[in-house]
XYZ file of C-alpha atoms in Angstrom:
705
model
C 2.207 -14.416 55.136
C 5.458 -14.108 53.232
C 5.263 -17.819 52.307
C 1.684 -17.336 51.063
C 2.807 -14.436 48.840
C 5.568 -16.639 47.400
C 3.066 -19.453 46.737
C 0.683 -17.032 45.022
C 3.515 -15.610 42.949
C 4.602 -19.095 41.840
C 0.995 -20.043 41.079
C 0.644 -16.872 38.987
C 3.754 -17.760 36.976
C 2.452 -21.275 36.410
C -0.914 -19.966 35.222
C 0.817 -17.483 32.903
C 2.904 -20.337 31.507
C -0.177 -22.485 30.926
C -1.971 -19.589 29.264
C 1.047 -19.032 27.015
C 0.945 -22.670 25.933
C -2.817 -22.611 25.449
C -2.504 -19.447 23.366
C -1.055 -21.587 20.580
C -3.402 -24.468 20.037
C -2.679 -24.860 16.334
C -6.336 -23.987 15.641
C -5.969 -20.197 15.702
C -6.255 -20.099 11.910
C -9.946 -21.118 12.172
C -10.907 -18.852 15.074
C -12.119 -15.294 14.283
C -11.394 -14.308 17.892
C -7.657 -14.662 17.249
C -5.765 -12.691 14.613
C -2.260 -13.072 16.045
C -0.245 -14.709 18.786
C 3.010 -13.174 20.084
C 3.223 -10.776 17.138
C 5.032 -7.509 17.860
C 3.132 -4.229 17.847
C 3.483 -2.541 14.451
C 5.919 0.385 14.292
C 7.905 2.590 11.914
C 9.570 0.567 9.148
C 13.294 1.575 9.302
C 15.808 -0.751 10.977
C 19.422 -0.050 12.011
C 21.724 0.139 9.013
C 23.958 -2.928 8.659
C 21.877 -5.091 10.997
C 19.517 -6.923 8.671
C 19.660 -10.220 6.797
C 17.361 -10.912 3.848
C 15.403 -14.149 3.915
C 14.487 -13.839 0.234
C 15.685 -16.671 -1.956
C 15.218 -20.427 -2.154
C 13.221 -22.182 0.556
C 12.181 -25.817 0.848
C 8.427 -26.279 0.406
C 5.842 -28.950 1.170
C 2.276 -28.587 -0.162
C -0.738 -30.552 1.120
C -4.422 -30.209 0.225
C -5.980 -30.127 3.684
C -4.931 -29.036 7.202
C -5.319 -32.595 8.476
C -2.414 -33.631 6.240
C -0.117 -30.751 7.245
C 3.164 -32.062 8.690
C 3.596 -31.586 12.438
C 7.165 -32.712 13.174
C 9.240 -30.989 10.489
C 10.260 -27.710 12.120
C 13.448 -28.645 13.974
C 17.060 -28.302 12.902
C 17.547 -32.037 12.479
C 14.690 -32.648 10.061
C 15.821 -33.682 6.568
C 13.833 -31.696 3.991
C 15.872 -32.686 0.919
C 12.879 -34.472 -0.662
C 10.768 -31.325 -0.534
C 10.259 -28.977 -3.471
C 12.268 -25.792 -3.858
C 10.347 -22.523 -4.058
C 11.533 -18.963 -4.485
C 10.515 -16.390 -1.879
C 8.802 -14.046 -2.348
C 6.255 -15.772 -4.581
C 2.611 -16.785 -4.763
C 2.736 -20.568 -4.565
C -0.087 -20.920 -7.132
C 1.973 -18.922 -9.660
C 5.182 -20.776 -8.814
C 3.422 -24.106 -9.224
C 1.850 -22.974 -12.503
C 5.209 -22.029 -14.010
C 7.040 -25.057 -12.654
C 4.622 -27.876 -13.429
C 3.462 -28.574 -9.869
C 0.144 -30.226 -9.034
C -0.713 -27.676 -6.360
C -3.838 -25.516 -6.377
C -4.050 -23.027 -9.257
C -4.821 -19.297 -9.372
C -8.483 -18.457 -8.726
C -10.166 -15.164 -9.640
C -13.465 -13.996 -8.216
C -15.012 -10.689 -7.332
C -17.927 -10.946 -4.890
C -17.615 -14.477 -3.496
C -15.788 -16.540 -0.913
C -14.154 -19.560 -2.572
C -14.809 -21.535 0.615
C -17.868 -22.408 2.710
C -18.215 -21.576 6.388
C -20.263 -22.227 9.496
C -22.682 -19.353 10.096
C -22.333 -19.466 13.875
C -18.664 -20.328 14.490
C -17.312 -18.913 11.207
C -15.183 -21.995 10.693
C -13.889 -21.982 7.095
C -14.021 -25.796 6.934
C -17.729 -26.298 6.222
C -18.688 -28.700 3.422
C -18.135 -27.218 -0.063
C -20.491 -27.418 -3.049
C -19.416 -30.011 -5.571
C -18.600 -27.384 -8.204
C -16.115 -25.489 -5.972
C -12.406 -25.831 -6.716
C -11.569 -26.105 -3.026
C -13.388 -29.277 -1.905
C -12.850 -32.898 -0.851
C -9.115 -33.596 -0.667
C -8.267 -29.949 -1.405
C -10.529 -28.045 0.991
C -7.823 -25.751 2.373
C -4.226 -26.218 1.168
C -1.354 -25.679 3.582
C 2.186 -24.828 2.531
C 5.125 -25.512 4.855
C 8.348 -23.551 4.283
C 11.841 -24.188 5.680
C 15.298 -22.663 5.316
C 18.361 -21.773 7.377
C 20.006 -18.434 8.122
C 23.122 -17.365 10.006
C 23.277 -14.977 12.974
C 26.629 -13.126 13.058
C 28.649 -13.017 16.273
C 28.431 -9.216 16.432
C 24.683 -9.541 17.064
C 25.373 -11.115 20.467
C 23.575 -9.165 23.192
C 21.115 -7.543 20.785
C 17.410 -8.165 20.316
C 16.607 -10.115 17.143
C 13.395 -9.882 15.113
C 11.985 -11.492 12.002
C 9.703 -9.508 9.681
C 7.470 -10.702 6.852
C 6.069 -7.874 4.723
C 3.224 -9.992 3.385
C 2.139 -13.610 3.925
C -1.344 -14.845 3.070
C -3.683 -15.810 4.543
C -2.398 -16.844 7.959
C 0.824 -18.452 9.171
C 2.623 -20.020 12.112
C 6.308 -19.368 12.734
C 8.958 -21.737 14.151
C 12.581 -20.969 15.020
C 14.865 -23.951 15.649
C 11.845 -26.158 16.285
C 10.126 -23.782 18.739
C 6.751 -22.395 17.745
C 6.944 -18.619 18.125
C 3.527 -17.346 17.107
C 0.813 -16.815 14.566
C -0.222 -13.943 12.271
C -3.040 -12.962 9.894
C -3.483 -10.033 7.448
C -1.918 -10.925 4.108
C -0.741 -7.440 3.109
C 0.491 -5.790 6.301
C 3.908 -6.624 7.786
C 4.063 -9.081 10.651
C 7.016 -9.121 13.032
C 8.147 -11.404 15.869
C 10.845 -11.065 18.527
C 13.000 -14.199 18.309
C 15.916 -13.192 20.572
C 15.424 -16.083 22.981
C 15.258 -18.723 20.235
C 18.237 -17.968 17.990
C 21.934 -18.609 18.432
C 25.114 -17.395 16.824
C 25.707 -19.323 13.612
C 23.154 -21.408 11.719
C 19.456 -21.335 12.615
C 16.376 -22.954 11.097
C 13.212 -21.021 10.350
C 9.908 -22.601 9.288
C 6.474 -21.277 8.365
C 3.192 -23.063 7.893
C 0.858 -21.011 5.685
C -2.892 -21.655 5.382
C -4.858 -20.974 2.202
C -8.023 -20.023 4.122
C -8.237 -18.688 7.669
C -10.659 -16.628 9.702
C -8.765 -13.659 8.270
C -9.990 -14.614 4.790
C -13.429 -13.188 5.641
C -11.856 -9.716 5.476
C -9.956 -10.367 2.228
C -12.788 -10.768 -0.281
C -11.403 -8.300 -2.821
C -11.959 -8.264 -6.591
C -8.697 -9.984 -7.508
C -6.810 -13.228 -7.973
C -6.917 -15.187 -4.708
C -3.274 -16.154 -4.178
C -1.238 -17.427 -1.244
C 2.262 -17.732 0.148
C 5.216 -15.647 1.356
C 4.504 -12.970 -1.217
C 6.694 -10.040 -0.131
C 10.215 -9.474 1.140
C 11.211 -10.891 4.508
C 14.216 -10.402 6.762
C 15.845 -10.947 10.138
C 17.137 -7.815 11.866
C 18.548 -6.765 15.209
C 18.634 -3.762 17.509
C 20.255 -2.930 20.859
C 18.430 -4.004 23.994
C 17.668 -0.343 24.587
C 16.409 0.874 21.237
C 14.332 3.319 19.226
C 11.184 1.233 18.995
C 8.890 3.591 17.092
C 8.616 7.164 15.813
C 6.093 9.394 14.067
C 7.067 12.497 12.073
C 4.389 15.031 11.135
C 4.412 18.670 10.091
C 2.374 21.783 10.833
C 2.748 24.866 8.629
C 2.052 28.430 9.679
C -0.928 30.240 8.185
C 1.116 31.364 5.175
C 2.591 27.900 4.487
C 6.115 29.318 4.731
C 7.595 28.101 8.017
C 6.725 24.833 9.737
C 6.956 22.859 12.925
C 8.187 19.295 12.666
C 6.392 17.308 15.357
C 8.188 14.159 16.402
C 6.927 11.399 18.669
C 9.479 8.742 19.651
C 9.200 5.606 21.750
C 12.396 4.244 23.312
C 12.207 0.695 24.697
C 14.567 -1.255 26.943
C 16.299 -0.844 30.292
C 17.849 2.248 31.881
C 16.183 4.447 29.277
C 16.727 7.600 31.345
C 20.499 7.208 30.918
C 20.165 8.015 27.197
C 19.588 11.095 25.103
C 17.936 11.272 21.688
C 19.213 13.504 18.906
C 16.887 14.240 16.001
C 18.423 15.761 12.867
C 16.713 16.857 9.658
C 19.059 16.837 6.668
C 18.764 18.065 3.092
C 21.124 16.318 0.694
C 23.385 15.358 3.604
C 23.554 18.907 5.003
C 22.045 19.532 8.416
C 18.973 21.772 8.368
C 18.154 21.626 12.069
C 18.678 19.321 15.042
C 17.389 18.939 18.570
C 18.492 16.821 21.524
C 16.380 15.611 24.424
C 16.936 13.403 27.469
C 14.963 10.180 27.335
C 12.365 10.062 30.146
C 11.859 7.013 32.330
C 8.796 5.892 30.374
C 10.605 6.232 27.038
C 7.795 8.318 25.488
C 9.087 11.524 23.902
C 7.689 14.472 21.983
C 9.671 17.130 20.143
C 8.539 20.270 18.311
C 11.266 21.410 15.909
C 10.909 24.753 14.149
C 12.005 24.690 10.506
C 12.436 27.850 8.460
C 11.074 27.815 4.916
C 11.172 24.057 4.320
C 10.628 22.844 0.779
C 7.140 21.392 0.561
C 6.342 17.841 -0.530
C 3.631 17.425 -3.149
C 3.094 15.170 -6.141
C 4.343 18.027 -8.336
C 7.311 18.905 -6.122
C 8.255 15.738 -4.203
C 10.902 17.345 -1.986
C 12.260 14.909 0.589
C 14.447 15.353 3.644
C 16.288 12.756 5.712
C 15.290 12.333 9.338
C 18.097 10.871 11.449
C 17.372 9.674 14.979
C 20.313 8.737 17.199
C 20.031 7.161 20.664
C 23.151 8.215 22.609
C 24.448 6.642 25.829
C 26.134 8.344 28.810
C 29.559 7.994 27.166
C 28.358 9.933 24.133
C 28.262 6.888 21.853
C 25.446 6.351 19.382
C 23.857 3.016 20.287
C 20.923 2.999 17.858
C 20.339 5.016 14.687
C 17.252 5.102 12.444
C 17.032 7.052 9.190
C 13.929 7.712 7.099
C 12.825 10.012 4.284
C 10.257 12.583 5.383
C 8.368 15.416 3.747
C 6.657 18.639 4.765
C 2.984 18.249 3.878
C -0.251 19.308 5.551
C -3.773 18.074 4.785
C -6.842 20.133 5.703
C -10.433 20.987 4.759
C -11.384 24.548 3.817
C -14.621 26.227 4.918
C -16.167 25.510 1.493
C -15.287 21.794 1.949
C -12.405 21.855 -0.494
C -9.738 19.263 0.335
C -6.393 21.040 0.655
C -2.784 19.925 0.573
C -0.393 22.614 1.749
C -3.211 25.112 1.447
C -4.038 24.346 -2.196
C -7.278 22.797 -3.424
C -6.891 19.304 -4.833
C -8.491 17.652 -7.861
C -7.041 14.155 -7.917
C -6.230 12.564 -11.279
C -6.340 9.130 -9.752
C -6.385 5.399 -10.420
C -7.044 2.336 -8.317
C -4.137 -0.098 -8.293
C -3.821 -3.774 -7.404
C -0.422 -5.085 -6.335
C -0.207 -7.610 -9.203
C 2.433 -9.030 -11.526
C 1.324 -10.925 -14.664
C 4.162 -13.396 -14.056
C 4.573 -13.598 -10.290
C 1.096 -12.789 -9.024
C 1.156 -10.952 -5.708
C 4.972 -11.094 -5.540
C 6.111 -8.012 -7.458
C 9.742 -7.153 -7.948
C 10.937 -3.687 -6.972
C 11.450 -2.990 -10.670
C 7.836 -3.893 -11.489
C 6.545 -1.605 -8.747
C 8.651 1.332 -9.902
C 7.680 0.754 -13.526
C 4.012 0.994 -12.530
C 4.669 4.363 -10.901
C 6.809 5.682 -13.754
C 4.046 4.721 -16.192
C 1.529 6.612 -14.070
C 3.702 9.715 -14.077
C 3.976 9.559 -17.875
C 0.165 9.393 -18.055
C -0.259 12.487 -15.820
C -1.744 10.366 -13.023
C -1.093 12.059 -9.687
C -2.922 9.839 -7.185
C -3.428 6.154 -6.337
C -5.896 4.338 -4.146
C -4.267 1.134 -2.917
C -7.255 -1.040 -3.703
C -8.024 -2.715 -1.396
C -5.157 -3.397 0.985
C -1.737 -1.963 1.864
C 0.713 -2.311 -1.004
C 4.317 -3.459 -0.752
C 6.294 -0.977 1.432
C 8.534 -0.243 -1.560
C 5.511 1.179 -3.396
C 5.114 4.011 -0.881
C 8.834 4.739 -0.992
C 8.624 5.190 -4.767
C 5.503 7.371 -4.465
C 7.442 9.561 -2.030
C 10.309 9.777 -4.495
C 8.488 10.345 -7.790
C 5.454 12.211 -6.471
C 2.139 10.342 -6.211
C -0.606 11.117 -3.684
C -1.779 7.924 -1.954
C -5.179 7.059 -0.525
C -3.939 4.238 1.704
C -6.500 1.480 2.235
C -6.632 -1.141 4.972
C -6.924 -4.821 4.113
C -10.637 -5.000 4.918
C -13.300 -6.213 2.499
C -16.055 -8.660 3.395
C -17.915 -8.140 0.119
C -19.502 -11.604 0.116
C -21.025 -10.968 3.557
C -21.115 -7.240 4.264
C -23.081 -7.870 7.444
C -19.823 -8.917 9.125
C -19.027 -5.241 9.640
C -21.728 -5.308 12.334
C -20.615 -8.601 13.926
C -18.737 -8.042 17.166
C -16.243 -10.876 16.711
C -14.869 -9.095 13.620
C -14.572 -5.682 15.301
C -11.096 -6.253 16.696
C -9.529 -7.648 13.504
C -11.099 -4.859 11.425
C -9.842 -2.040 13.640
C -6.519 -3.815 14.173
C -5.877 -3.919 10.425
C -6.456 -0.180 10.150
C -4.261 0.552 13.173
C -1.404 -1.649 11.989
C -1.454 -0.022 8.554
C -1.160 3.403 10.187
C 1.633 2.384 12.556
C 3.715 0.907 9.722
C 3.116 3.658 7.160
C 2.333 6.950 8.891
C 5.760 8.468 8.167
C 5.183 8.280 4.411
C 4.717 11.790 2.956
C 2.791 10.459 -0.052
C -0.181 9.323 2.064
C -2.840 12.031 2.351
C -5.749 9.945 3.647
C -6.411 6.610 5.354
C -9.179 4.307 4.128
C -10.803 1.832 6.506
C -11.474 -0.684 3.733
C -13.865 -1.341 0.875
C -17.359 -2.693 0.157
C -17.981 -4.107 3.610
C -21.338 -2.566 4.420
C -21.813 0.212 6.932
C -21.644 -1.633 10.232
C -20.626 -0.042 13.521
C -17.316 -1.889 13.529
C -16.119 1.044 11.427
C -16.530 3.334 14.426
C -13.844 1.280 16.156
C -11.688 1.407 13.020
C -12.014 5.183 12.820
C -11.174 5.570 16.505
C -8.075 3.399 16.129
C -6.815 5.526 13.216
C -7.502 8.874 14.890
C -5.757 7.710 18.077
C -2.584 7.212 16.052
C -2.724 9.992 13.446
C -4.803 13.155 13.615
C -2.920 14.820 10.752
C -4.723 12.940 7.964
C -8.325 12.411 6.933
C -10.248 9.127 7.170
C -12.095 7.605 4.192
C -14.621 4.857 3.672
C -16.838 4.474 0.621
C -20.631 4.594 0.653
C -20.792 8.191 1.968
C -20.040 6.773 5.387
C -20.853 8.782 8.474
C -17.671 7.357 10.022
C -15.478 9.145 7.446
C -14.201 12.712 7.132
C -15.189 12.816 3.450
C -18.121 11.698 1.358
C -17.219 8.989 -1.122
C -18.993 6.534 -3.382
C -18.579 4.653 -6.646
C -19.809 5.132 -10.212
C -22.205 8.032 -9.577
C -24.084 9.794 -12.343
C -23.216 13.375 -13.186
C -26.304 14.588 -11.347
C -25.239 12.809 -8.193
C -21.750 14.284 -8.414
C -23.185 17.789 -8.754
C -25.503 17.251 -5.775
C -22.710 15.848 -3.586
C -20.826 19.137 -3.937
C -23.223 20.671 -1.403
C -23.430 17.870 1.184
C -21.133 19.280 3.841
C -17.919 17.336 3.233
C -15.262 17.000 0.545
C -16.493 14.482 -2.020
C -14.170 11.967 -3.603
C -15.223 9.374 -6.191
C -13.118 6.444 -5.028
C -14.022 4.308 -8.065
C -15.285 5.543 -11.415
C -14.829 5.362 -15.190
C -14.739 1.561 -15.208
C -12.112 0.991 -17.894
C -13.249 -2.358 -19.250
C -13.411 -2.842 -23.001
C -14.181 0.204 -25.145
C -15.236 2.493 -22.304
C -14.560 5.836 -20.562
C -16.221 8.011 -23.179
C -17.504 10.736 -20.845
C -14.666 11.154 -18.339
C -14.126 14.726 -19.563
C -17.657 15.611 -18.451
C -16.912 14.401 -14.939
C -13.751 16.476 -14.729
C -15.590 19.542 -15.963
C -17.714 19.110 -12.839
C -14.831 18.288 -10.485
C -12.950 21.390 -11.590
C -15.958 23.683 -11.185
C -17.041 23.059 -7.569
C -14.696 23.333 -4.552
C -15.923 20.291 -2.606
C -15.372 17.948 -5.560
C -11.929 16.374 -5.398
C -11.662 14.237 -8.525
C -11.761 10.485 -8.959
C -9.868 7.213 -9.004
C -10.395 5.250 -12.229
C -11.081 1.526 -11.917
C -8.448 0.408 -12.473
C -4.836 0.926 -13.503
C -3.732 -2.388 -14.993
C -5.402 -5.493 -16.407
C -5.052 -8.386 -13.964
C -4.259 -10.890 -16.707
C -1.928 -13.762 -15.815
C 0.672 -14.781 -18.381
C 0.191 -18.430 -19.309
C 0.188 -20.708 -22.364
C -2.402 -22.606 -24.367
C -1.154 -25.014 -27.016
C 2.272 -23.430 -26.651
C 1.035 -19.888 -27.249
C 1.250 -17.237 -24.535
C -1.859 -15.259 -23.578
C -3.338 -13.283 -20.677
C -5.513 -15.609 -18.595
C -8.542 -14.559 -16.562
C -11.055 -16.186 -14.230
C -12.014 -19.746 -15.180
C -8.983 -20.370 -17.373
C -7.477 -22.616 -14.695
C -10.709 -24.475 -13.938
C -11.145 -22.195 -10.941
C -14.591 -22.003 -9.348
C -16.286 -19.834 -8.296
C -14.941 -17.274 -10.766
C -15.952 -14.011 -12.402
C -14.492 -14.563 -15.847
C -12.849 -11.633 -17.577
C -14.010 -9.039 -15.045
C -10.380 -8.719 -13.930
C -9.461 -7.339 -17.371
C -10.436 -3.715 -16.888
C -7.265 -1.660 -16.735
C -6.109 1.546 -18.380
C -3.050 -0.407 -19.479
C -2.526 -4.056 -20.303
C -0.780 -6.468 -17.907
C 2.636 -5.673 -19.436
C 1.936 -1.886 -19.248
C 1.331 -1.592 -23.006
C -1.140 1.162 -23.800
C -4.625 1.331 -25.295
C -6.982 4.043 -26.594
C -8.210 4.474 -23.000
C -4.643 5.249 -21.958
C -4.394 8.170 -24.377
C -7.826 9.428 -23.335
C -6.786 9.474 -19.688
C -3.460 11.151 -20.403
C -5.271 13.906 -22.302
C -7.833 14.588 -19.563
C -5.180 14.423 -16.832
C -2.725 16.743 -18.645
C -1.246 19.550 -16.488
C -2.177 22.356 -18.936
C -5.444 22.891 -20.780
C -5.657 24.805 -24.081
C -8.888 26.355 -25.319
C -9.758 28.328 -28.474
C -11.959 31.306 -27.646
C -14.623 32.605 -30.036
C -12.633 35.768 -30.691
C -9.635 33.771 -31.921
C -7.567 34.145 -28.777
C -6.277 31.089 -26.916
C -6.745 30.376 -23.228
C -3.986 28.564 -21.340
C -4.910 27.085 -17.960
C -2.444 25.525 -15.540
C -3.941 22.697 -13.519
C -0.825 22.565 -11.358
C -1.114 23.679 -7.737
C 2.552 24.024 -6.751
C 4.844 23.905 -9.789
C 5.198 26.382 -12.631
C 5.300 25.125 -16.211
C 8.983 25.991 -16.421
C 9.740 22.276 -16.872
C 7.635 22.165 -20.056
C 8.139 23.324 -23.634
C 4.733 24.627 -24.751
C 3.945 25.316 -28.389
C 0.967 26.295 -30.539
C 1.432 25.045 -34.089
C -0.623 25.591 -37.242
C -0.630 22.468 -39.405
C -1.791 21.878 -42.997
C -1.810 18.450 -44.635
C 0.524 17.243 -41.892
C 3.028 20.030 -42.517
C 3.903 22.824 -40.097
C 2.843 26.259 -41.326
C 3.767 28.358 -38.300
C 4.643 27.930 -34.622
C 4.260 30.029 -31.501
C 6.261 29.132 -28.378
C 5.007 30.077 -24.906
C 8.210 31.466 -23.436
C 6.919 32.714 -20.093
C 5.986 29.824 -17.774
C 2.500 29.661 -16.309
C 2.354 30.101 -12.567
C 0.459 27.508 -10.481
C -3.286 27.704 -11.205
C -2.752 30.592 -13.661
C -5.202 31.208 -16.495
C -3.743 33.258 -19.343
C -5.093 34.443 -22.673
C -2.692 34.726 -25.609
C -3.136 35.895 -29.167
C -2.039 33.641 -31.976
C -1.421 35.480 -35.214
C -2.779 33.577 -38.200
C -0.352 33.937 -41.112
C -1.413 35.598 -44.326
C -1.966 33.674 -47.540
C -3.868 30.672 -46.151
C -5.425 28.493 -48.877
C -9.226 28.227 -48.383
C -9.204 24.807 -50.065
C -6.866 23.338 -47.423
C -7.948 22.023 -44.028
C -5.881 23.526 -41.213
C -5.458 22.350 -37.648
C -4.085 24.110 -34.592
C -1.978 21.747 -32.461
C -1.280 22.448 -28.804
C 1.591 20.621 -27.089
C 3.337 20.597 -23.730
C 6.472 18.435 -23.578
C 9.182 17.847 -21.002
C 12.181 20.105 -21.530
C 14.551 17.663 -19.887
C 14.536 13.956 -19.106
C 13.322 12.907 -15.674
C 13.691 9.654 -13.767
C 10.292 8.603 -15.096
C 10.341 9.840 -18.708
C 12.575 10.935 -21.541
C 12.306 14.504 -22.816
C-alpha cells in the first residue's frame, strides 16, 4: 500500500509538471480563456527600500509584422542581438518608430472600433482583415521582442526576486536567462512575476515578446490612440523569504469626524511565520503618532485596529498625508522586512438624502476625464509630464479626475495624494465595439480580474474615492462578478459603472440634458455625470447651468468634463510641426479629429474653454444682490479661505477707483453678505465695473502667488 501511495504521488508530480508545460503553449495571446500564466497575485505597491533595480533604459528590439515571423530562439544569454534596433523603455513602439524613422506600424486612433477582425465563435484576433484596414496581410498583428541584461547583487542571495512591469500592451511573454516564465495581459495594470529560481548573482538576461493584438484587446476598445510596447516603468526587486506580501490601510471616523480607527490588514508570506512579530507605526513628518505590535499567526493573515486621536483629514482641499511603516521582526528583534507608504484619513459614505459624502461633507466634484497621454511619447509619460498635468488641474480649480478608461501610471495616484485630487479609479475594461461581450461567459473572468487587480494594487491610495468597473461595455451580468470582486477586497469605497447600472452604488450616465439631471436627483442613489460638457471646438457654453443644478440638489455630485487634454501627437509635415490626429498616419479604421477635445491643448496651453472652466470651478462665488449688497459663497468643504486674498474693486476705464479687501476668511461652506460702499462723485458718463478676485496669498507647489 505504501508503494502504491508513492507511485500515485510520483504520478501526481508528473501530471503537475505536464500541466505546467502545457500551460504555456505560446498561443495564450489568442485565447480569451487565458489572461495570465504564472503571474503573481496583485498586492500593495511598496517594495523594500534599497532592494530594487530599474529596468528603464535602452533595450534591444526586434519588430515583425505577424506572429508567424516572431523569433523563437532569441531569449537565451548566448544570443547575439547586436543587429537589433535600440529602443528606450518605457516607450510606445509606434511613437519611438515615428520619431526615429523606423518602418514599424504607426499610431492609430479610433473611438468605437476594433482595428482587427476576429472569429465570432473562438474570438481569435487573426481573422481575415478588410482590404482598407491598416493591420492586414503582412502586418496583421505586429510582435515586438525586447532584450537586455541586468545584474543581481550578491547581497540578494537567499532572497526572493521579482520582476514588475507597470504597463505593457497588449499581452506579453517573459523569459529569464532563456527560460519562459509566464504570460500577462491588461495593458495598464502592473504585472509581476517571481523569478527567484531563474536568476543568478551577476549578469542575467531578460526578454519580452509583446503582441499588438491579443484576446485582451477586446476589453481595451477605448477612445484613444491604440499604442503598444513596454509603456511604463519596470524593475526587478527582492524581499526576504518570509516577507510582508500585502497590506490594506483604511480608516473609520467616529460620528463627529474627530477621532478615527486605522484598520490594517496584512498578509505575511513565507516559512516559520509564527516566529515573527509585525510592528505598524503611523508617523507625521517623521514623528511617531501611534504604533502597535502583533505576533504573526501561523496563516500569516493579520488584522489590526489602531485608535488615532484627532488625525488630520485627507481631502483634495487639505491633502494631509501620514507615513505608514510596517516592520516584520524576527525572534532576535531584527527587522527583516520593512514597507513604507503614504496614507490618509478619509471616509466615503452616502447620506440619507443620497448625498455623496467625504469625511461627512457633501461633495460636488469639479471633475475632468483624463487619458494617460504624452504628445511626444504616447502612452509613456514621464513623471514630470504626469505632475504637470496635475499642477495644471489645480491651477484650473479642478478637484477630481476620472481615469478614463483604465488605471493610470502609479505615479499619477501618488501625485494626486500629494497635491489633492479626488480620483474615480476606472478598470481597464471597455468593449465598446461589441458591448455584448459583457454578457459572454468567457470574458467574465478577465473583466472581474481587471477590477480586482486594480483594487489590490491601488487600494491604499487616499485620493481614490470610488472604483469604476469600466466604460461603455453594455450592461451584461459579467459586471455582477466585477462588483463582487471589488467588494470582496474593499468595502470602504463605492462602486461605479456608467449607464445608471444596477450593479453600481451610484447612478451615472453621460451627456444628459438638464431635465434628466434634475430628475435623477430623486432616483434613490447619488448621481454622478461621468462624462459631460464635451469640450471639442467652441463648446461648453452652458456648463454654468449644470452646476446651478448640481449645487442645488443633494444627490447631484457634479460632473467630469470630457476631457482634460487634446490627444494630438506632435509630428511634422513638410518640416513643420503640428498636432496630428486620426488618419494622419494612414491609419484605418480611424475617427479623425475626435481625439482633439480637451480643455487644454496637448502641450497644456490654454483656450477660452480653459478660462470658462476655471471660472465655474472657482472656490468662491461672488454675487451682486438687488439691494446693492454682495454675497460671498465658499464652495470649499474643508478649508477656510485663509489661503486667499479676496478683493472687491471698482474699476472705471481700466483704472481702479476703490478697493475693498475681505479680511475675515470664509469658513467652509459659509455664505456671507457684505456691503460695498460706492464712493461719492461717480461720473454718470463713465461705465463702471465691479471686479471680484480671489488670489493665492502665497506660492504653492502647483502655482505661484
